[in-house]
Structures are given as C-alpha cells and as structure tokens.
Amino acid sequence: MPVDDLFLRACRGERTERVPVWFMRQAGRSLPEYRALREKHSILDMCRTPELAAEVTLQPVRRLGVDAAILFSDIVVPLEAAGIELDISPGIGPVIEKPIRSGDDVGRIGDLAPDGIEHVNQAVRILVDELEVPLIGFGGAPFTLASYLIEGGPSKNHILTKTMMLSEPSLWAALMERLADIVLVHLRGQITAGASAIQLFDSWAGALEPADYERFVLPAVARILDGLADTGVPTILFGVGTATLLELMASAGPSVMGIDWHVPLESARVRLGTMPVQGNLDPAALMAPPEVLDPKVHAVLDAGRGRGHIFNLGHGVLPETDPDALQRVVDTVHAWQPDE
Amino acid sequence: MPVDDLFLRACRGERTERVPVWFMRQAGRSLPEYRALREKHSILDMCRTPELAAEVTLQPVRRLGVDAAILFSDIVVPLEAAGIELDISPGIGPVIEKPIRSGDDVGRIGDLAPDGIEHVNQAVRILVDELEVPLIGFGGAPFTLASYLIEGGPSKNHILTKTMMLSEPSLWAALMERLADIVLVHLRGQITAGASAIQLFDSWAGALEPADYERFVLPAVARILDGLADTGVPTILFGVGTATLLELMASAGPSVMGIDWHVPLESARVRLGTMPVQGNLDPAALMAPPEVLDPKVHAVLDAGRGRGHIFNLGHGVLPETDPDALQRVVDTVHAWQPDE
C-alpha cells in the first residue's frame, strides 16, 4: 500500500484533499450480498475460511467505494485459536463453553503460534492482492475479551468480570497479560501478512469508571500498542460509551482515537489535541431522510476539519440500515471539501 | 418533613454534618424480604396496591437506615393510567401491547386526572405517615417513556424512536409534550400527597448525542421541571451514560444532578459549578471485598466534600448485591466526616 494513500495519511494526522471514510461493521447484515452468504455459512465458518472472510470483507468496498477495508472477523477468533471452546450464537454473540473464573482456568488459555493464525493471515494475503485501498487488521482488546471469557457470553453489567478485577487483582493481571500477548501475536501476524493498519476494539471498556480503567485495563492495551510500535502501521483504538475515558485510552498509545457518537467530535479534538480522530455519526442517523442525514454528516465533517480525520460512524452499522443510506454518506463525505 | 432534614439540606446545596445516602433500586431484588413479596405478587400489582407499594418502599429504610425512601413504582405506571395497555414482563421489563408509531397512536394516549393517580397518591400518604425520612416521588422522563412506547419494550439501539425523532419532528414534539404533561400531573399528585422530593429518571437519554438531546428532548424535561417549580420540592434528574449531556440536563432546571459512575464526581462538580450532585459509586463495586469497597466509597465522599452531596450508586442496585454490602456502604457513609 503506497504511503501516500488517503486513509493512511489521515491516520498520520495529515490534512487530506478529501476525507477518507469507512464504516465499522461495513461488512455485515446491512448488505444483501452478506446475508446471502450468511444463509449458507455460520459466522465462525466465514471467519475460519480465508476465501469467505476475504469475500465478505470485499463486499462493502465493491458496493460503497469506501476508502478502507476491515478484515471480516470476530474478536473471539484468537481465543478459539488459543484453545478456548466457543461458538457465536446468532442473535446473541460469542458463547464460551467453559468460562474462565480461576487461576486454573487462566492456565487453560493456550498460546498462538508466533505468526498468528494462519487462516486469518491467508485471508489478509488474498485481500491485499485484491484491494486497491488499505486493509485494516482486526482485534479485540483484553478487557472486552476477558468479559466474554469470564461471563461466558455478552453481558449487560459485567458483574463477574468486575468482581474478578476488583477482588483478585493478581489473577486479573495475569489474565490481562495473557490476553494482551495473544492479541499482539494475532495482530502482528495480520501486519506481516499485509494489513496496513490495525483497529483494536475495546467494545465494553465503557463499562468502567476511569480510575478502574487506568489501573486494571490500560496497561494491557498499552502492552499491545507498544508491541506493535516497531511495525510502523497506524493503530486505531475504539470503544463505545468511553466519553470519560478518551484521554486515558489515548495515553495507551494508539495513532488514532475512534470516537463514539456521544462525544461531539469538536470536543474530542479539543480534548485530544493533535491526535487524529475517527468517527462519529450516530448509526441511527442513517434511518433519517436525506434532509436530516446530510446536515449531520456535514456537522461531523466540519468538526473534523479535513485534517487527521477519518469519517466513520460512532458505532457499528446497524443491521437495519439501508445500504443506499451508507452510499449516500460515502458520496457526501467524498464531495465535501475543507473550508480553507 | 422538617425543612432541616439532612437529605433535603443536601438537595439545597448545603454543607451537611454527615452525608445523606440512599440507593437507586434500594427497594428491589437484592432484598430477601422483597423477593418474598414478589413471589406472591407481580410488579404491576405491587405498584397498583398502595399497601404493597408502601411496604416495599419501607423495606430498605427499615433494614439499611438510609436517609431517604423512594416510592416503589415503575416509570410506565402513568402510561397505564393514561390508557396504554402494558405489562411488565419478568426479566424483560415493560412491554407495550400496541406500540405508538403514528399520529393516531399518539391520539390514543389519554389524560391523567388533575390529581394524578389515586393508588399512587394513596401509597405516598401511607408512607408519609410511616416514614421518619423524606419520601422521594418517582417518575420517568419523556424520552425514556417514548422509547418504551415506540419500541414496544426495552431497546438496545432505540432505532424506531430515533427514526421518529429525526424523521417526524412535529409528531415527535407532540408526543414529548403529551408525555411531559402526563408526568407532570403524576408528579404533582405525589407532591400534593406528601412526597418531599422528586427523582426524574431519564434512563435512556444517554443514547443520544448532545445536539439531538438539546433539540428533541431537553424542552420536554424542562417543561416538567418548570411545572414543578412552584411546589418548592427539590428535583433530581438522572440518566445513565450521560457523561456528555450533564450540562444540558442541568440546564433543564433540576435542583440536583444524578451522576452515573462513568463520570468522576470531582469532574462533575467542576462541570456543574455549585449544583448539588447525587452519586456515584459503581454498583459493581459492592461485589468487591471491604478492603476494595471502602476506599471506593471514601473516594466518592472525598469528591463530594460533604456539601450539596447525596451519596448514591451511579446506577440502580444490581439484583445480585448482598444486602450486607449495602449496609456496609451506609455505615461507611454515615461515619465519614468532611475534612474541614
């Protein structure tokens, strides 16, 4: 991927002649061509089969003309590769057969091979050959992975997770470190295979108060980002509901902070200084008619000022989204020019 | 209730010799005496029967010695009284038989009698006779009520709600106004019957970006709070995930802002100036051992500085909470003294 690629320049904080745009969950249920494939394959099968993962990754790039692809995967894929038995249950999410709740359980988590997960790396290689835009590698951050592992599935209040975190700090630290190392190997594998950037999803980090995030989670995120530094690829860190965590998350060392829709992008820019930002249209705004949607897209663009700004939603594309609305956003972003 | 009551003085922003404490959802599933009653009665039956609502309201006051009672109710109670058919489904929440999605649907929402809901007022009267601490009246704010009405039940993404809000602004405004008027009558009834304060729960407001909250929701909240101003009772406004909405919510005119656990109380104080605050221990902290719990309680107390601070959790008591942990928090709060 040429270093003067639009998306990569925005990740480096540069002013860009137009604003790059991609969407979290752009490969997914909002696209009929994805749903057609999903009828024949489970999510895990699609993640495990390089040709399918690549095809699903390509679908939104072909249809929408977004400026980056993101590897189709699930954050639990490296956990499965590390020996954790799990499934992705339709309409629920990842389900862990034997949750991790003790030191013995943590001991059950295995290693990844030094090169990461071969079927993932192979999908990356196929994509890098096909794509004319950068491929973003995909990983989950340790707190979010730990929550799935400990709760046994998606959780509203993360009670067991927080209980371990607060009550058994050394067990917790061991688990965080273990997960950080697995994620790091997984992401380095994707980079070696050709990924041009990485997005690290800490989907549930927003469940934490800042003091707990700083003490119990930040070190593991920093461990991953530090471990990627020598690769030179940009890293994007994102979680939803993280309005009070942004500065702390930024201090973990990502190149770009992903901003959810609760935080006005203008205010994120003030708080984060010159750090590039990605975001942050409310995904529900895509249900609104053009006369409402367009000004909302423009408001985000205006706040981004065309410098170090990657346009995205403030969370994943909702499955109910009309692909034409996604197309409209792409076209609006591409037509917009910074003022001066 | 004497005007020099501890809780009411804290609501007025005064320095208090000790910090008053109560818990959102203190009447509820964490208490065995509540679960015993729940085995015999549905939630709606308990809300509808003054003696049961009063008994459940009293349980945590008797057991824990908290400094305020909050009326046991559900935010959908006034909707039922306004003619909306609904049920509260165990483990799910309110379910609306025929969701509100059109102008005709909004027309189906009836009025409350000028004095509010008699069975609720009667529960308040029983409680005011029995209680030696203030009774906080209970209501839901219009956005949260609208979300239940439009989605037909609890919702993760509030898509239909936001779609109506963004796509049909005059229908939305009519619905907000209608709901504000119902809630206002409901709350005035509770005050006339003897409630000493009001808490308005905007549980789902945190789903909105600030610009949408300001335009589509704030006016209806202000309409309720303005309509209570002549009563002189303190009002507390609370929603979870509202870190980026605090100043806007405060501008609606509550006496006290409820703060969730994501926002360090210190930072809320800086942002809100002299406005009294309520909160904000992470409810999950009650699962931690005393050596972890106590410093967290102290950190909240230190940030509150014993002036205009009502100690509470940053969200409702989790059903899994051990009542002894609640007792420990009450005792810790009561033993604490501000520094100077």
mmCIF file of C-alpha atoms in Angstrom, chain A residues 27-302:
data_model
loop_
_atom_site.group_PDB
_atom_site.id
_atom_site.type_symbol
_atom_site.label_atom_id
_atom_site.label_comp_id
_atom_site.label_asym_id
_atom_site.label_seq_id
_atom_site.Cartn_x
_atom_site.Cartn_y
_atom_site.Cartn_z
ATOM 1 C CA ALA A 27 -19.159 -5.998 6.130
ATOM 2 C CA GLY A 28 -22.300 -7.334 7.680
ATOM 3 C CA ARG A 29 -26.005 -7.757 7.872
ATOM 4 C CA SER A 30 -26.969 -4.463 6.267
ATOM 5 C CA LEU A 31 -25.754 -5.809 2.896
ATOM 6 C CA PRO A 32 -27.970 -8.290 0.992
ATOM 7 C CA GLU A 33 -24.875 -9.947 -0.519
ATOM 8 C CA TYR A 34 -23.632 -10.622 3.036
ATOM 9 C CA ARG A 35 -26.985 -12.034 4.127
ATOM 10 C CA ALA A 36 -26.964 -14.322 1.085
ATOM 11 C CA LEU A 37 -23.615 -15.793 2.167
ATOM 12 C CA ARG A 38 -24.715 -15.970 5.800
ATOM 13 C CA GLU A 39 -27.598 -18.228 4.790
ATOM 14 C CA LYS A 40 -25.043 -20.823 3.763
ATOM 15 C CA HIS A 41 -22.327 -20.347 6.380
ATOM 16 C CA SER A 42 -22.037 -19.693 10.104
ATOM 17 C CA ILE A 43 -20.155 -16.598 11.254
ATOM 18 C CA LEU A 44 -17.320 -18.725 12.625
ATOM 19 C CA ASP A 45 -17.079 -20.664 9.358
ATOM 20 C CA MET A 46 -16.833 -17.411 7.463
ATOM 21 C CA CYS A 47 -14.095 -16.239 9.853
ATOM 22 C CA ARG A 48 -12.243 -19.567 9.519
ATOM 23 C CA THR A 49 -12.371 -19.838 5.724
ATOM 24 C CA PRO A 50 -9.923 -17.395 4.109
ATOM 25 C CA GLU A 51 -11.833 -17.151 0.810
ATOM 26 C CA LEU A 52 -15.125 -16.422 2.598
ATOM 27 C CA ALA A 53 -13.618 -13.926 5.042
ATOM 28 C CA ALA A 54 -11.987 -12.173 2.094
ATOM 29 C CA GLU A 55 -15.175 -12.144 0.030
ATOM 30 C CA VAL A 56 -17.228 -10.650 2.878
ATOM 31 C CA THR A 57 -14.503 -8.088 3.533
ATOM 32 C CA LEU A 58 -14.572 -7.040 -0.120
ATOM 33 C CA GLN A 59 -18.354 -6.692 -0.435
ATOM 34 C CA PRO A 60 -18.692 -3.176 1.050
ATOM 35 C CA VAL A 61 -15.586 -1.962 -0.772
ATOM 36 C CA ARG A 62 -17.060 -3.012 -4.120
ATOM 37 C CA ARG A 63 -20.520 -1.692 -3.376
ATOM 38 C CA LEU A 64 -19.818 1.531 -1.499
ATOM 39 C CA GLY A 65 -16.365 2.646 -2.594
ATOM 40 C CA VAL A 66 -15.144 3.131 0.970
ATOM 41 C CA ASP A 67 -11.531 4.168 1.488
ATOM 42 C CA ALA A 68 -10.510 1.229 3.662
ATOM 43 C CA ALA A 69 -11.462 -2.398 4.117
ATOM 44 C CA ILE A 70 -11.574 -4.018 7.521
ATOM 45 C CA LEU A 71 -10.902 -7.713 7.844
ATOM 46 C CA PHE A 72 -14.113 -9.640 8.477
ATOM 47 C CA SER A 73 -13.535 -11.463 11.731
ATOM 48 C CA ASP A 74 -14.730 -11.663 15.302
ATOM 49 C CA ILE A 75 -12.793 -10.612 18.353
ATOM 50 C CA VAL A 76 -13.048 -14.130 19.794
ATOM 51 C CA VAL A 77 -11.230 -15.734 16.840
ATOM 52 C CA PRO A 78 -7.821 -15.656 18.609
ATOM 53 C CA LEU A 79 -9.406 -17.093 21.762
ATOM 54 C CA GLU A 80 -10.601 -20.084 19.788
ATOM 55 C CA ALA A 81 -7.119 -20.428 18.310
ATOM 56 C CA ALA A 82 -5.759 -20.353 21.874
ATOM 57 C CA GLY A 83 -7.813 -23.404 22.762
ATOM 58 C CA ILE A 84 -10.983 -21.879 24.207
ATOM 59 C CA GLU A 85 -14.104 -23.729 23.102
ATOM 60 C CA LEU A 86 -16.647 -21.230 21.891
ATOM 61 C CA ASP A 87 -19.416 -20.575 19.443
ATOM 62 C CA ILE A 88 -21.052 -17.493 18.003
ATOM 63 C CA SER A 89 -24.739 -17.829 18.628
ATOM 64 C CA PRO A 90 -26.961 -15.985 16.096
ATOM 65 C CA GLY A 91 -28.696 -13.032 17.744
ATOM 66 C CA ILE A 92 -26.658 -13.467 20.932
ATOM 67 C CA GLY A 93 -22.960 -13.299 20.151
ATOM 68 C CA PRO A 94 -19.941 -15.265 21.376
ATOM 69 C CA VAL A 95 -20.723 -18.001 23.885
ATOM 70 C CA ILE A 96 -17.871 -19.587 25.854
ATOM 71 C CA GLU A 97 -18.496 -23.184 26.809
ATOM 72 C CA LYS A 98 -16.374 -23.202 29.985
ATOM 73 C CA PRO A 99 -15.980 -19.675 31.340
ATOM 74 C CA ILE A 100 -12.650 -18.544 32.795
ATOM 75 C CA ARG A 101 -13.060 -17.884 36.510
ATOM 76 C CA SER A 102 -10.000 -19.227 38.349
ATOM 77 C CA GLY A 103 -6.246 -19.467 38.085
ATOM 78 C CA ASP A 104 -6.638 -22.984 36.667
ATOM 79 C CA ASP A 105 -8.989 -21.599 34.037
ATOM 80 C CA VAL A 106 -6.475 -18.938 33.041
ATOM 81 C CA GLY A 107 -3.925 -21.744 32.731
ATOM 82 C CA ARG A 108 -6.194 -23.374 30.168
ATOM 83 C CA ILE A 109 -5.666 -20.493 27.750
ATOM 84 C CA GLY A 110 -3.004 -21.625 25.308
ATOM 85 C CA ASP A 111 -0.550 -19.823 23.040
ATOM 86 C CA LEU A 112 -0.773 -18.662 19.481
ATOM 87 C CA ALA A 113 1.939 -19.711 17.060
ATOM 88 C CA PRO A 114 4.451 -16.866 16.629
ATOM 89 C CA ASP A 115 2.985 -15.978 13.237
ATOM 90 C CA GLY A 116 -0.577 -15.723 14.496
ATOM 91 C CA ILE A 117 -3.483 -17.576 12.991
ATOM 92 C CA GLU A 118 -2.765 -18.998 9.569
ATOM 93 C CA HIS A 119 -6.336 -18.888 8.219
ATOM 94 C CA VAL A 120 -6.570 -15.228 9.202
ATOM 95 C CA ASN A 121 -3.199 -14.414 7.676
ATOM 96 C CA GLN A 122 -4.241 -16.194 4.492
ATOM 97 C CA ALA A 123 -7.418 -14.076 4.278
ATOM 98 C CA VAL A 124 -5.246 -10.987 4.690
ATOM 99 C CA ARG A 125 -2.947 -12.122 1.845
ATOM 100 C CA ILE A 126 -5.878 -12.721 -0.501
ATOM 101 C CA LEU A 127 -7.267 -9.293 0.344
ATOM 102 C CA VAL A 128 -4.036 -7.402 -0.050
ATOM 103 C CA ASP A 129 -3.759 -8.851 -3.550
ATOM 104 C CA GLU A 130 -7.285 -7.809 -4.458
ATOM 105 C CA LEU A 131 -7.713 -4.470 -2.722
ATOM 106 C CA GLU A 132 -6.840 -1.031 -4.005
ATOM 107 C CA VAL A 133 -7.495 0.510 -0.591
ATOM 108 C CA PRO A 134 -5.743 -0.293 2.710
ATOM 109 C CA LEU A 135 -6.794 -3.309 4.729
ATOM 110 C CA ILE A 136 -7.352 -2.683 8.434
ATOM 111 C CA GLY A 137 -6.483 -5.643 10.634
ATOM 112 C CA PHE A 138 -8.907 -6.562 13.373
ATOM 113 C CA GLY A 139 -8.522 -7.352 17.063
ATOM 114 C CA GLY A 140 -10.342 -7.149 20.397
ATOM 115 C CA ALA A 141 -8.791 -5.553 23.454
ATOM 116 C CA PRO A 142 -8.145 -7.553 26.634
ATOM 117 C CA PHE A 143 -10.951 -6.166 28.838
ATOM 118 C CA THR A 144 -13.598 -6.948 26.253
ATOM 119 C CA LEU A 145 -12.153 -10.408 25.616
ATOM 120 C CA ALA A 146 -11.945 -11.031 29.360
ATOM 121 C CA SER A 147 -15.585 -10.092 29.782
ATOM 122 C CA TYR A 148 -16.664 -12.686 27.213
ATOM 123 C CA LEU A 149 -14.388 -15.281 28.777
ATOM 124 C CA ILE A 150 -15.486 -14.661 32.361
ATOM 125 C CA GLU A 151 -19.200 -14.021 31.830
ATOM 126 C CA GLY A 152 -19.424 -16.821 29.265
ATOM 127 C CA GLY A 153 -21.063 -14.523 26.720
ATOM 128 C CA PRO A 154 -22.260 -10.964 26.199
ATOM 129 C CA SER A 155 -23.090 -9.238 29.465
ATOM 130 C CA LYS A 156 -25.027 -6.150 30.452
ATOM 131 C CA ASN A 157 -23.339 -5.341 33.736
ATOM 132 C CA HIS A 158 -20.072 -7.331 33.569
ATOM 133 C CA ILE A 159 -20.520 -8.270 37.208
ATOM 134 C CA LEU A 160 -18.346 -11.383 37.290
ATOM 135 C CA THR A 161 -15.685 -9.584 35.279
ATOM 136 C CA LYS A 162 -15.586 -6.581 37.584
ATOM 137 C CA THR A 163 -15.719 -8.850 40.615
ATOM 138 C CA MET A 164 -12.583 -10.683 39.488
ATOM 139 C CA MET A 165 -10.919 -7.406 38.544
ATOM 140 C CA LEU A 166 -11.590 -5.810 41.929
ATOM 141 C CA SER A 167 -11.327 -8.871 44.173
ATOM 142 C CA GLU A 168 -8.477 -10.837 42.614
ATOM 143 C CA PRO A 169 -6.124 -8.273 41.154
ATOM 144 C CA SER A 170 -3.207 -10.646 40.550
ATOM 145 C CA LEU A 171 -5.351 -13.247 38.805
ATOM 146 C CA TRP A 172 -6.848 -10.394 36.785
ATOM 147 C CA ALA A 173 -3.428 -9.015 35.867
ATOM 148 C CA ALA A 174 -2.298 -12.465 34.745
ATOM 149 C CA LEU A 175 -5.392 -12.813 32.555
ATOM 150 C CA MET A 176 -4.950 -9.340 31.044
ATOM 151 C CA GLU A 177 -1.302 -10.035 30.255
ATOM 152 C CA ARG A 178 -2.130 -13.420 28.729
ATOM 153 C CA LEU A 179 -4.804 -11.885 26.519
ATOM 154 C CA ALA A 180 -2.598 -8.953 25.539
ATOM 155 C CA ASP A 181 0.116 -11.337 24.374
ATOM 156 C CA ILE A 182 -2.338 -13.408 22.340
ATOM 157 C CA VAL A 183 -3.833 -10.315 20.698
ATOM 158 C CA LEU A 184 -0.375 -8.941 19.983
ATOM 159 C CA VAL A 185 0.721 -12.120 18.180
ATOM 160 C CA HIS A 186 -2.596 -12.164 16.307
ATOM 161 C CA LEU A 187 -2.220 -8.570 15.131
ATOM 162 C CA ARG A 188 1.461 -8.898 14.227
ATOM 163 C CA GLY A 189 0.513 -11.879 12.087
ATOM 164 C CA GLN A 190 -2.021 -9.760 10.206
ATOM 165 C CA ILE A 191 0.528 -6.993 9.703
ATOM 166 C CA THR A 192 3.167 -9.401 8.413
ATOM 167 C CA ALA A 193 0.566 -10.766 6.011
ATOM 168 C CA GLY A 194 -0.025 -7.272 4.683
ATOM 169 C CA ALA A 195 -2.534 -5.331 6.807
ATOM 170 C CA SER A 196 -1.829 -1.590 6.521
ATOM 171 C CA ALA A 197 -3.422 -0.540 9.822
ATOM 172 C CA ILE A 198 -4.997 -2.077 12.917
ATOM 173 C CA GLN A 199 -8.211 -1.340 14.742
ATOM 174 C CA LEU A 200 -8.383 -2.540 18.314
ATOM 175 C CA PHE A 201 -11.944 -2.836 19.577
ATOM 176 C CA ASP A 202 -12.459 -2.404 23.320
ATOM 177 C CA SER A 203 -16.211 -2.659 22.953
ATOM 178 C CA TRP A 204 -17.013 -2.992 26.668
ATOM 179 C CA ALA A 205 -14.350 -0.703 28.168
ATOM 180 C CA GLY A 206 -17.072 1.926 28.532
ATOM 181 C CA ALA A 207 -18.458 -0.113 31.438
ATOM 182 C CA LEU A 208 -15.588 1.081 33.620
ATOM 183 C CA GLU A 209 -15.014 4.188 35.672
ATOM 184 C CA PRO A 210 -11.804 5.985 34.693
ATOM 185 C CA ALA A 211 -9.856 5.029 37.835
ATOM 186 C CA ASP A 212 -10.528 1.323 37.235
ATOM 187 C CA TYR A 213 -9.759 1.598 33.521
ATOM 188 C CA GLU A 214 -6.450 3.238 34.319
ATOM 189 C CA ARG A 215 -5.414 0.698 36.918
ATOM 190 C CA PHE A 216 -6.806 -2.554 35.554
ATOM 191 C CA VAL A 217 -7.085 -2.222 31.779
ATOM 192 C CA LEU A 218 -4.853 0.497 30.362
ATOM 193 C CA PRO A 219 -1.577 -1.395 30.985
ATOM 194 C CA ALA A 220 -2.715 -4.334 28.844
ATOM 195 C CA VAL A 221 -3.848 -2.072 25.990
ATOM 196 C CA ALA A 222 -0.532 -0.218 26.149
ATOM 197 C CA ARG A 223 1.275 -3.583 26.094
ATOM 198 C CA ILE A 224 -0.372 -4.396 22.761
ATOM 199 C CA LEU A 225 0.156 -0.972 21.220
ATOM 200 C CA ASP A 226 3.782 -0.828 22.397
ATOM 201 C CA GLY A 227 4.285 -4.262 20.901
ATOM 202 C CA LEU A 228 3.098 -3.004 17.512
ATOM 203 C CA ALA A 229 5.165 0.182 17.509
ATOM 204 C CA ASP A 230 8.097 -1.247 15.552
ATOM 205 C CA THR A 231 5.800 -2.259 12.665
ATOM 206 C CA GLY A 232 5.055 1.383 11.879
ATOM 207 C CA VAL A 233 1.413 0.657 10.995
ATOM 208 C CA PRO A 234 -1.211 3.052 12.350
ATOM 209 C CA THR A 235 -3.388 1.769 15.180
ATOM 210 C CA ILE A 236 -6.950 2.877 15.942
ATOM 211 C CA LEU A 237 -8.394 2.321 19.425
ATOM 212 C CA PHE A 238 -12.169 2.350 19.811
ATOM 213 C CA GLY A 239 -14.772 1.656 22.453
ATOM 214 C CA VAL A 240 -18.360 2.779 22.843
ATOM 215 C CA GLY A 241 -19.545 4.755 25.881
ATOM 216 C CA THR A 242 -15.983 5.886 26.550
ATOM 217 C CA ALA A 243 -16.651 9.623 26.857
ATOM 218 C CA THR A 244 -14.846 9.816 30.198
ATOM 219 C CA LEU A 245 -12.002 7.502 29.143
ATOM 220 C CA LEU A 246 -10.765 9.203 25.966
ATOM 221 C CA GLU A 247 -7.630 10.801 27.403
ATOM 222 C CA LEU A 248 -6.674 7.603 29.219
ATOM 223 C CA MET A 249 -7.237 5.478 26.125
ATOM 224 C CA ALA A 250 -5.210 7.949 24.069
ATOM 225 C CA SER A 251 -2.385 7.638 26.602
ATOM 226 C CA ALA A 252 -2.152 3.912 25.792
ATOM 227 C CA GLY A 253 -0.509 5.000 22.546
ATOM 228 C CA PRO A 254 -2.816 4.441 19.554
ATOM 229 C CA SER A 255 -2.166 6.513 16.415
ATOM 230 C CA VAL A 256 -5.859 7.385 16.085
ATOM 231 C CA MET A 257 -8.708 7.516 18.606
ATOM 232 C CA GLY A 258 -12.100 6.211 17.499
ATOM 233 C CA ILE A 259 -14.844 8.429 18.899
ATOM 234 C CA ASP A 260 -18.391 7.264 19.537
ATOM 235 C CA TRP A 261 -21.420 9.424 18.734
ATOM 236 C CA HIS A 262 -21.963 10.591 22.308
ATOM 237 C CA VAL A 263 -18.911 12.836 22.182
ATOM 238 C CA PRO A 264 -19.169 15.828 19.837
ATOM 239 C CA LEU A 265 -16.172 15.443 17.516
ATOM 240 C CA GLU A 266 -15.265 19.072 18.143
ATOM 241 C CA SER A 267 -14.940 18.344 21.853
ATOM 242 C CA ALA A 268 -12.887 15.187 21.187
ATOM 243 C CA ARG A 269 -10.485 17.282 19.103
ATOM 244 C CA VAL A 270 -10.121 19.808 21.914
ATOM 245 C CA ARG A 271 -9.518 17.059 24.465
ATOM 246 C CA LEU A 272 -7.073 15.026 22.353
ATOM 247 C CA GLY A 273 -5.019 17.833 20.842
ATOM 248 C CA THR A 274 -3.461 16.922 17.520
ATOM 249 C CA MET A 275 -4.221 13.193 17.755
ATOM 250 C CA PRO A 276 -6.089 12.027 14.637
ATOM 251 C CA VAL A 277 -9.693 11.005 15.222
ATOM 252 C CA GLN A 278 -12.097 8.610 13.594
ATOM 253 C CA GLY A 279 -15.866 8.939 13.738
ATOM 254 C CA ASN A 280 -18.545 9.672 14.693
ATOM 255 C CA LEU A 281 -22.018 9.842 13.139
ATOM 256 C CA ASP A 282 -24.806 8.250 15.204
ATOM 257 C CA PRO A 283 -25.555 4.982 13.341
ATOM 258 C CA ALA A 284 -29.274 5.643 13.860
ATOM 259 C CA ALA A 285 -28.969 8.845 11.800
ATOM 260 C CA LEU A 286 -28.844 6.624 8.699
ATOM 261 C CA MET A 287 -32.541 5.878 9.256
ATOM 262 C CA ALA A 288 -33.360 9.571 8.784
ATOM 263 C CA PRO A 289 -34.327 11.189 5.468
ATOM 264 C CA PRO A 290 -31.598 12.937 3.408
ATOM 265 C CA GLU A 291 -32.570 16.415 4.607
ATOM 266 C CA VAL A 292 -31.761 15.297 8.167
ATOM 267 C CA LEU A 293 -28.887 12.925 7.382
ATOM 268 C CA ASP A 294 -26.872 15.277 5.178
ATOM 269 C CA PRO A 295 -26.531 18.101 7.723
ATOM 270 C CA LYS A 296 -25.490 15.559 10.357
ATOM 271 C CA VAL A 297 -22.758 14.230 8.052
ATOM 272 C CA HIS A 298 -21.651 17.796 7.342
ATOM 273 C CA ALA A 299 -21.548 18.643 11.050
ATOM 274 C CA VAL A 300 -19.122 15.750 11.634
ATOM 275 C CA LEU A 301 -17.014 16.781 8.632
ATOM 276 C CA ASP A 302 -16.917 20.399 9.767
#
